[in-house]
Short mmCIF file of C-alpha atoms in Angstrom, two decimals:
data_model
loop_
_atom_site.label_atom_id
_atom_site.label_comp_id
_atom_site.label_asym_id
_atom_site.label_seq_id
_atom_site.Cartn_x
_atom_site.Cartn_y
_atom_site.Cartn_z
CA UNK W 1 11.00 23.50 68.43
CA UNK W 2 14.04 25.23 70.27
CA UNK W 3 15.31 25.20 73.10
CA UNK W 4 13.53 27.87 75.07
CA UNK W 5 10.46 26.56 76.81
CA UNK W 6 8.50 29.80 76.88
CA UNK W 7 9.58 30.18 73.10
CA UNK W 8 8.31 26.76 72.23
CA UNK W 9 5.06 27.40 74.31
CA UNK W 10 4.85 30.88 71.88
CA UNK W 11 5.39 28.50 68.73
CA UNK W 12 2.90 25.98 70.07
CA UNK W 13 0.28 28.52 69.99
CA UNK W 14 0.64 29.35 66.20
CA UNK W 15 0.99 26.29 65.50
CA UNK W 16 -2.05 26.57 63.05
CA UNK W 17 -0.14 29.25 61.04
CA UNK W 18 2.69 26.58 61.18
CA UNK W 19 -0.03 23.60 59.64
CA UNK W 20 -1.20 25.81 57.40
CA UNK W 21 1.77 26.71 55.87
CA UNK W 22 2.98 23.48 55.37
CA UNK W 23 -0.35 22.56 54.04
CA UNK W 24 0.66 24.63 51.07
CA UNK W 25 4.80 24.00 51.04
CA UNK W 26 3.87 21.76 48.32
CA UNK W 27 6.71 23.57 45.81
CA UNK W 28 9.22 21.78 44.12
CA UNK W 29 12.44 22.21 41.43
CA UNK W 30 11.59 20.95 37.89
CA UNK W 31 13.14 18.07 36.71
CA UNK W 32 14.94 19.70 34.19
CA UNK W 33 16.36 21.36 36.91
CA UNK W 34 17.05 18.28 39.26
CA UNK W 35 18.86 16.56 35.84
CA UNK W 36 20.83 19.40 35.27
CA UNK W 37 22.08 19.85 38.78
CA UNK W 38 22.56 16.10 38.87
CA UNK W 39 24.58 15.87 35.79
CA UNK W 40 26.73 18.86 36.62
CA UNK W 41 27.43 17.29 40.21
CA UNK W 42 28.57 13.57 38.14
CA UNK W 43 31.49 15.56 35.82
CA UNK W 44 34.87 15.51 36.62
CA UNK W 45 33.74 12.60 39.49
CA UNK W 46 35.55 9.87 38.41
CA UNK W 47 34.46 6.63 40.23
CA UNK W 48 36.94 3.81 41.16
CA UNK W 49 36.21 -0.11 41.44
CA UNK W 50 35.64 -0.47 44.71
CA UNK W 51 36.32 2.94 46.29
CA UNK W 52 37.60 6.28 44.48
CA UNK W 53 40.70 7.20 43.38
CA UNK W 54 40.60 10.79 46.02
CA UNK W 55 39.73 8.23 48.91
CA UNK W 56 42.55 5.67 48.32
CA UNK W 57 45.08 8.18 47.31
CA UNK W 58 44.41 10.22 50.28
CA UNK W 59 44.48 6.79 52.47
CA UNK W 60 47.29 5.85 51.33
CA UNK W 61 48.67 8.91 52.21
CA UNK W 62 47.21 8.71 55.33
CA UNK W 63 48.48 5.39 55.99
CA UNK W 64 44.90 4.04 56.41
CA UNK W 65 45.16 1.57 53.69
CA UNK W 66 49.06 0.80 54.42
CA UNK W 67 48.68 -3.11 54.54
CA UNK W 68 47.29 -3.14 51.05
CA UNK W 69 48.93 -0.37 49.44
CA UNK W 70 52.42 -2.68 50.86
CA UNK W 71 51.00 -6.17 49.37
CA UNK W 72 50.13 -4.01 46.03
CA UNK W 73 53.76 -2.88 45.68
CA UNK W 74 55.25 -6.62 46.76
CA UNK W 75 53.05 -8.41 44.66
CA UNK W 76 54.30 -5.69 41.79
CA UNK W 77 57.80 -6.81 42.77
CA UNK W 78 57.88 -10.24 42.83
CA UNK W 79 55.89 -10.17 39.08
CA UNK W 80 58.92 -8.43 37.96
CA UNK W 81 61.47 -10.02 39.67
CA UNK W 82 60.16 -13.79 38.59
CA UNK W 83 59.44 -12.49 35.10
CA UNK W 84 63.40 -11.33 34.98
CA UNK W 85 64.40 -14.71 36.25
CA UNK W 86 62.39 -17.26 35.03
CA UNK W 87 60.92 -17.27 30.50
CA UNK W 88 57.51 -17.57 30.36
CA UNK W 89 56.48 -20.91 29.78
CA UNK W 90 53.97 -21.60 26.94
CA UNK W 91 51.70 -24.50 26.93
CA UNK W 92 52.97 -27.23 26.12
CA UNK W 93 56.53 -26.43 26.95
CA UNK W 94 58.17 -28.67 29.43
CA UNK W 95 60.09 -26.48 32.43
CA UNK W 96 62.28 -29.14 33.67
CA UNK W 97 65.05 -28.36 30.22
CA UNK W 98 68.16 -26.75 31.16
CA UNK W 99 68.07 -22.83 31.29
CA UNK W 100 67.63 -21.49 27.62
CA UNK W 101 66.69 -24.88 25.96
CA UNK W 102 63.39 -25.72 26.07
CA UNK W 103 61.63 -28.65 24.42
CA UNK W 104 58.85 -28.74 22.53
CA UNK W 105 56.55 -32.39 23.28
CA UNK W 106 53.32 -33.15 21.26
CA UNK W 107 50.21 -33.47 23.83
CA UNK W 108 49.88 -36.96 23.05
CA UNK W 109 53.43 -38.08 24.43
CA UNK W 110 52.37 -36.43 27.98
CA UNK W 111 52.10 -38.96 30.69
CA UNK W 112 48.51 -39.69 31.17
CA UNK W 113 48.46 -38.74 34.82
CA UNK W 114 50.02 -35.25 33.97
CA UNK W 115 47.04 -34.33 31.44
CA UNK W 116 44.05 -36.03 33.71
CA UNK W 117 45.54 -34.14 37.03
CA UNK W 118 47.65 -30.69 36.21
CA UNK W 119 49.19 -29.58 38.75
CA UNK W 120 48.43 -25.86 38.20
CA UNK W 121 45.84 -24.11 35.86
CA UNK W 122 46.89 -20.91 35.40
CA UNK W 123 49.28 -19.37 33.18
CA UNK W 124 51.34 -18.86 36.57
CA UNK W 125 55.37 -18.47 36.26
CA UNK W 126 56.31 -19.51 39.39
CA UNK W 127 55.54 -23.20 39.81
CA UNK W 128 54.17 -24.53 43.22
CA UNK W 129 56.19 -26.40 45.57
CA UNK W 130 55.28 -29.30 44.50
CA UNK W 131 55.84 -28.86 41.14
CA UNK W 132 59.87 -28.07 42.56
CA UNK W 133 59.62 -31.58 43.81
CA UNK W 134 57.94 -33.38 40.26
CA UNK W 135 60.96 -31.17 38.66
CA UNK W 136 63.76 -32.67 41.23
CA UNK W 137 62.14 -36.47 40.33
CA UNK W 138 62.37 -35.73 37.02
CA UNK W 139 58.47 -35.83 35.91
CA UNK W 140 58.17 -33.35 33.38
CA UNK W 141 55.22 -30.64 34.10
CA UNK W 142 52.98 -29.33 31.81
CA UNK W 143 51.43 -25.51 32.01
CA UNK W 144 48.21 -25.52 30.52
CA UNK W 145 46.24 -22.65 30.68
CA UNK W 146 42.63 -22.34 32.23
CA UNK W 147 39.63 -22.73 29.12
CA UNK W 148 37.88 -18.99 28.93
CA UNK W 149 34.81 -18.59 30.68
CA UNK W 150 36.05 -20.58 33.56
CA UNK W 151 38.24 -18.43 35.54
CA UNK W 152 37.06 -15.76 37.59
CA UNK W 153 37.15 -12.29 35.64
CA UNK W 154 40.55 -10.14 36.53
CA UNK W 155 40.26 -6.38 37.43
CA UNK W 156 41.18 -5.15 34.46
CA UNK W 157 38.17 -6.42 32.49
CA UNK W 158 36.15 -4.79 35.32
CA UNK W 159 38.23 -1.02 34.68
CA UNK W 160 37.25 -2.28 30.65
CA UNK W 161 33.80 -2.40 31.57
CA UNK W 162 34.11 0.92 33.65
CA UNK W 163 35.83 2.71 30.95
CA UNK W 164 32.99 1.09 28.06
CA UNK W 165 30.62 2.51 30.56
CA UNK W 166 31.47 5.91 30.40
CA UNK W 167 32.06 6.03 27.25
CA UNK W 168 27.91 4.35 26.93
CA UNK W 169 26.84 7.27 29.11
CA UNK W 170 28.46 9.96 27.05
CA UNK W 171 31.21 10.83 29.41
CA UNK W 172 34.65 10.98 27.19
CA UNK W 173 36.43 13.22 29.65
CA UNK W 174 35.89 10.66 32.57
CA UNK W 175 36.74 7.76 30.33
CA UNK W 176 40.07 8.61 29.11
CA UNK W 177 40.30 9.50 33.31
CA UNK W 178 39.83 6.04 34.19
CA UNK W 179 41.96 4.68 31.41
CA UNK W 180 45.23 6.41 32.26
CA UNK W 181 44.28 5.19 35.36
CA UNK W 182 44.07 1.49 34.37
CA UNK W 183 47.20 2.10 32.16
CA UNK W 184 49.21 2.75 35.07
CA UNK W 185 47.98 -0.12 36.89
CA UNK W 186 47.91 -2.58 33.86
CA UNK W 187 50.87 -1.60 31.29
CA UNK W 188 50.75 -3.70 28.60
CA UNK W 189 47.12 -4.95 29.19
CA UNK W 190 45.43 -5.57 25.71
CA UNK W 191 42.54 -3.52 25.22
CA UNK W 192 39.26 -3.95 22.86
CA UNK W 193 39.75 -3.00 19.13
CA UNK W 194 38.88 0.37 18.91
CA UNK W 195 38.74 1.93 22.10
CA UNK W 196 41.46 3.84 21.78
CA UNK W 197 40.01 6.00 18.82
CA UNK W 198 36.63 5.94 21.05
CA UNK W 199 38.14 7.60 24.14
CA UNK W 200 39.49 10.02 20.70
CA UNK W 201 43.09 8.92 21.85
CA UNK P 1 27.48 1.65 52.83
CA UNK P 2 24.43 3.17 53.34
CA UNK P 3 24.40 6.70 51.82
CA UNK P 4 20.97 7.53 53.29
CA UNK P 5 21.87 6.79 56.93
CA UNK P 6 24.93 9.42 56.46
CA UNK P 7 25.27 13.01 57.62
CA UNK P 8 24.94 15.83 55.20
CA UNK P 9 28.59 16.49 56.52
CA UNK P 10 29.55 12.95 55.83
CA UNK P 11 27.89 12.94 52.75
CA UNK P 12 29.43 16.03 51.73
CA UNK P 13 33.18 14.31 52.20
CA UNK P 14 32.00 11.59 50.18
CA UNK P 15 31.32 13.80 47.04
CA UNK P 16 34.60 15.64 47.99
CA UNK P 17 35.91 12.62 47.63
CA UNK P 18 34.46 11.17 44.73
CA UNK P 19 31.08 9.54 45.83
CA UNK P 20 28.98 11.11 42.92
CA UNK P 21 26.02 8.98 44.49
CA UNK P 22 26.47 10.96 47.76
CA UNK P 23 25.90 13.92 46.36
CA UNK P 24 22.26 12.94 44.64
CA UNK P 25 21.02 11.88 48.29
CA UNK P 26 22.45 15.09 49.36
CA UNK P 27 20.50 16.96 46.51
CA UNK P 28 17.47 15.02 47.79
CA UNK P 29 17.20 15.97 51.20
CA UNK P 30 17.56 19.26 50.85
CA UNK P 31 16.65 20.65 47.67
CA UNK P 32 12.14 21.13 48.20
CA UNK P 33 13.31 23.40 50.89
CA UNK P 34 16.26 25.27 49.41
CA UNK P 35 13.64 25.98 46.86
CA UNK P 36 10.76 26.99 48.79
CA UNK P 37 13.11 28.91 50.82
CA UNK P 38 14.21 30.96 47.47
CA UNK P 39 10.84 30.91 46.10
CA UNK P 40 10.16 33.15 48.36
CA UNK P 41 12.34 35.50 49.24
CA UNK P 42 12.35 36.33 45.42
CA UNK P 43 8.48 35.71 44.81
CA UNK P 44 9.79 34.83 41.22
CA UNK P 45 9.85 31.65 39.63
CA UNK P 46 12.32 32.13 37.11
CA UNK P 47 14.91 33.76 39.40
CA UNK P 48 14.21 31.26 42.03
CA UNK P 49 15.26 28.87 39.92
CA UNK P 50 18.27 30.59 38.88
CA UNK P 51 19.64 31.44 42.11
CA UNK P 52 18.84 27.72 43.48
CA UNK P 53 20.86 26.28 40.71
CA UNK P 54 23.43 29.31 41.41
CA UNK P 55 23.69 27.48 44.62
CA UNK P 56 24.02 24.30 44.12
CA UNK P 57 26.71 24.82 41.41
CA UNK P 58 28.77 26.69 44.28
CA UNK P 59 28.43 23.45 46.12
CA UNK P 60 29.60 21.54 43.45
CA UNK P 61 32.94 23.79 42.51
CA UNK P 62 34.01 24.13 45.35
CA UNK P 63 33.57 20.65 46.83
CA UNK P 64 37.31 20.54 46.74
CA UNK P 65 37.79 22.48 49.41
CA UNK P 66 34.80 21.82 51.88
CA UNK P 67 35.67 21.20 55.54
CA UNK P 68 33.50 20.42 58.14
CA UNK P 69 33.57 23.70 60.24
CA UNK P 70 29.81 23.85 60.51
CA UNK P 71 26.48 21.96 59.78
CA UNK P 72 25.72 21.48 56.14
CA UNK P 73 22.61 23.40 56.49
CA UNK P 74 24.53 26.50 57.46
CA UNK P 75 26.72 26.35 54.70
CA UNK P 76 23.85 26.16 52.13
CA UNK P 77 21.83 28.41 53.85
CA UNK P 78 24.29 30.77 54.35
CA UNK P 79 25.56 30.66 50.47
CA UNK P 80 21.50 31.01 49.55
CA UNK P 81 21.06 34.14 51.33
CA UNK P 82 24.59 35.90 49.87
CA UNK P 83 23.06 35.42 46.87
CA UNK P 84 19.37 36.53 47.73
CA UNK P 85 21.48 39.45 49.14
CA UNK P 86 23.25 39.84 46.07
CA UNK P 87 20.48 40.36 44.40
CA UNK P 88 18.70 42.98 45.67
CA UNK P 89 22.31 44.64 46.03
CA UNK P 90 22.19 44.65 42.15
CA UNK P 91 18.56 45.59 41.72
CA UNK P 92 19.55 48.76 44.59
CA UNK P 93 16.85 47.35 46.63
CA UNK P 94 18.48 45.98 49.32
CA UNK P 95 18.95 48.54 51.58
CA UNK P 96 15.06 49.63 51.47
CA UNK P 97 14.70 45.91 52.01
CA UNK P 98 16.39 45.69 55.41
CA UNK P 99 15.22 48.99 56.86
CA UNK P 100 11.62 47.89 56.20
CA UNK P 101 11.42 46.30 59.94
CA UNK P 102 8.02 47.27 61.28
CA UNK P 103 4.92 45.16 60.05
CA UNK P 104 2.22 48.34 59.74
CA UNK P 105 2.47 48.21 55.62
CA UNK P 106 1.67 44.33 56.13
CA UNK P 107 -1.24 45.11 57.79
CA UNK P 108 -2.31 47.90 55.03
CA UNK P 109 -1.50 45.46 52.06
CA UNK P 110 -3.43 43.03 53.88
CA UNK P 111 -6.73 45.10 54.54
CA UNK P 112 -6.12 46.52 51.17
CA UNK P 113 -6.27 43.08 49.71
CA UNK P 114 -9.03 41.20 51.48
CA UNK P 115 -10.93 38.67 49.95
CA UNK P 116 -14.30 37.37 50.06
CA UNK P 117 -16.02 35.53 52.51
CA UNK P 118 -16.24 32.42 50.30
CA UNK P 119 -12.49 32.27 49.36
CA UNK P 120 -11.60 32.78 53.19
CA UNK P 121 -13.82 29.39 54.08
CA UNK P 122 -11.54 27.27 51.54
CA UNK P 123 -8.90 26.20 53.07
CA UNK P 124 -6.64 25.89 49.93
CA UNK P 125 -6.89 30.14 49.46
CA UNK P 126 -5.98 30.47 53.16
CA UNK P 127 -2.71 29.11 52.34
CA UNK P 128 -2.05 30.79 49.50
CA UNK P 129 -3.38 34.14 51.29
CA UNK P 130 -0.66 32.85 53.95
CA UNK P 131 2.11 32.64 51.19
CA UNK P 132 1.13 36.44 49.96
CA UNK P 133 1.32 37.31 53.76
CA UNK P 134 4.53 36.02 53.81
CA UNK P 135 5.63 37.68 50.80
CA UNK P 136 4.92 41.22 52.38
CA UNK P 137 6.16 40.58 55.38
CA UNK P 138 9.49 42.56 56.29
CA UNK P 139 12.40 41.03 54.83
CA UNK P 140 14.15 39.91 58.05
CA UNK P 141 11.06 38.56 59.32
CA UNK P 142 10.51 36.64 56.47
CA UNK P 143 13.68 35.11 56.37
CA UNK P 144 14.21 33.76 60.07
CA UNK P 145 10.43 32.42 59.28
CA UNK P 146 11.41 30.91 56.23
CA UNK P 147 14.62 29.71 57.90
CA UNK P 148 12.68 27.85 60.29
CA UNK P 149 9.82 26.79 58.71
CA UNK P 150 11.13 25.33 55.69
CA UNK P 151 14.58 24.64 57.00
CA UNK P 152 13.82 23.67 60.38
CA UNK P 153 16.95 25.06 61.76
CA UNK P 154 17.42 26.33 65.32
CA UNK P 155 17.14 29.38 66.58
CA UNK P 156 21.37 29.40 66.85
CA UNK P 157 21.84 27.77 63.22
CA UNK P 158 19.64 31.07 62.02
CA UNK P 159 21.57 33.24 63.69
CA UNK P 160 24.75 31.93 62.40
CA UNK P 161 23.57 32.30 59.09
CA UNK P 162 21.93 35.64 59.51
CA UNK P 163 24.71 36.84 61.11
CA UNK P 164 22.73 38.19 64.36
CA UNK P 165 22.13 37.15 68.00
CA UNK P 166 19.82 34.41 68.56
CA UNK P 167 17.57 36.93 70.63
CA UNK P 168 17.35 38.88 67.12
CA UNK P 169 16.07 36.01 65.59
CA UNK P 170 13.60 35.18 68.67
CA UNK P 171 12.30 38.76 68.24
CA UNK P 172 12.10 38.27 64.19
CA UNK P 173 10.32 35.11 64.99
CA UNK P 174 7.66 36.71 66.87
CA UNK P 175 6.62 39.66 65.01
CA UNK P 176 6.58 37.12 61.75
CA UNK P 177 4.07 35.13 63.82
CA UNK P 178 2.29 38.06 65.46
CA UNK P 179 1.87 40.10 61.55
CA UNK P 180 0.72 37.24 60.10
CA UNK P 181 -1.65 36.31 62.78
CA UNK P 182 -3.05 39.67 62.64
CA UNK P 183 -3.56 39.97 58.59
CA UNK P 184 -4.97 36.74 59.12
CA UNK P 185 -7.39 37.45 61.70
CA UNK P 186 -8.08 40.88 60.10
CA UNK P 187 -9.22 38.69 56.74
CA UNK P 188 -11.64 36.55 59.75
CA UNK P 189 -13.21 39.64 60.75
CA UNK P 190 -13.76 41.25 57.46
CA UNK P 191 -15.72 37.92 56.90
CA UNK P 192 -17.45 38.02 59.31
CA UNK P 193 -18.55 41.67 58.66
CA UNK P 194 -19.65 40.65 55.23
CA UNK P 195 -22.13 37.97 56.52
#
């Protein structure tokens, strides 16, 4: 209907044409149509975790996603800066040594308390504050990392699973998209045997 | 987020943007028409089918750059009939196309082509006798009926994409309605004669 009474009141009375045409609007595309549209509408779309790349790129731009983009670039920083400062410490490695001498304890010498209750379970570098007050009472700490399959999974083994995805659906181009992606936001992230020569890298 | 509950405008930015999803629901709503629509206008399958996916391709290349300036419906509309235009421009009949405005030879073809008594009492050959009728109807008419028929755009939104007033299209409207009507009634009578 519009928005002229008199011309509804005209359409109103053909109405039956109206019916009857609709009675026979029964045409549709093929599928092999609908697939091919569909497919060409999915290439060079390259989906993000989350939201896409176009969206948080322009929003960041934008300054609609300013909070996080800020706590993504601090976060970046402080990784650095701690890694600069303080050596990675390996399982098993006590931190409370002086700087550049670090000593190696068997397992079984750790205080009992230390192995039943760790104080962290993460591979994290930067201990917590209390382990700044274990290291000022001299109590050696212990990193031990968390057993697989326990920890929640990280990002990048959901941009892995992404990438494997595309890859599963036949879609190279997007693939080796979303990996430069995740290389830029993971350098130095091990990735599966083989993938590289799969994404024909 | 819902995609389903979105504009086609909204939707639209959310391909742009790289919502592949957004685009199928997109596709969905308005591809039966779109077809009909060009089904149509061409009365041929195959080149229905060519143009539609002409159009939708357009869509898709140039997603880049879509703003919303209008509704979505003009947009595709309005890219649809370029290319309908298009192609009578290459086939030189276009211009005998859009001077064919009066609706006498739709009465001819349609005495010309009456059928029987029995095929007018089944409902399902009324409709496609419709669908002929609208085939021979003039090419202006046919397209603000198709417009609003299968589209269900407005009187305004078809004369933004026809480029015209929205009297024009009024006017189209009615002599759509009135030549059909009257090839239709015409088939009634010739019925009735035969009984």
């Amino acid at each position: 209907m519009t928005s002229d009474p008199q011309f509804n009141d005209y359409l109103r009375q053909h109405s039956d044409l109206s019916d009857l045409y609709r009675q026979g609007a029964a045409e549709e595309p093929s599928r092999e149509l609908d697939t091919q549209i569909l497919s060409e509408s999915r290439k060079h779309v390259v989906p993000q975790p989350g939201t896409s790349s176009g969206e948080f790129l322009r929003g960041v731009f934008q300054l609609k996603y300013w909070p996080a983009a800020t706590a993504m670039v601090a976060v970046v920083l402080v990784t650095v800066a701690v890694n600069i400062q303080v050596p990675m410490p390996e399982p098993g490695v006590i931190h409370n040594s002086p700087p550049g001498k670090v000593q190696q304890i068997p397992t079984t010498e750790l205080p009992e308390t230390d192995r039943r209750q760790p104080t962290h379970t993460t591979g994290s570098t930067l201990p917590p504050a209390t382990d700044a007050q274990a290291l000022k009472a001299g109590i050696p700490i212990v990193t031990i990392k968390a057993p697989s399959g326990t920890a929640d999974p990280e990002p990048a083994e959901i941009w892995l699973q992404k990438i494997e995805q595309q890859l599963a659906d036949g879609r190279q181009e997007d693939a080796r998209k979303l990996y430069y992606a995740f290389r830029e936001l993971y350098p130095g992230k091990k990735i599966p045997d083989g993938l590289l020569s799969r994404l024909g890298m | 987020m819902l995609l389903s509950n979105e504009s086609d405008e909204n939707l639209m930015l959310l391909y742009r943007d790289g919502t592949a999803a957004a685009f199928e629901v997109l596709y969905g709503r308005h591809k039966s028409a779109l077809y009909r629509y060009l089904l149509r206008q061409l009365e041929d399958r195959g080149l229905a089918e060519e143009i539609f996916q002409d159009v939708w391709m357009k869509l898709i290349r140039s997603r880049e750059r879509y703003r919303v300036k209008a509704r979505f419906t003009t947009l595709l509309y309005r890219i649809a009939r370029n290319r309908v235009i298009d192609h009578y421009r290459s086939r030189l009949h276009h211009n005998a196309l859009m001077n064919e405005t009066s609706d006498a030879g739709l009465k001819q073809q349609a005495d010309d082509s009456t059928p029987g008594a029995e095929q007018i009492l089944d409902t399902a050959r009324q409709v496609e006798r419709l669908k002929v009728l609208i085939g021979q109807l003039p090419h202006e008419q046919r397209e603000a009926f198709l417009l609003h028929q299968e589209a269900g755009l407005s009187l305004e939104l078809i004369a933004q994409i026809t480029d015209t007033g929205r009297e024009t299209v009024k006017s189209r409207l009615r002599y759509a309605f009135a030549g059909l009507r009257r090839a239709m009634s015409g088939d009634q009578r010739e019925q009735q004669r035969d009984k």
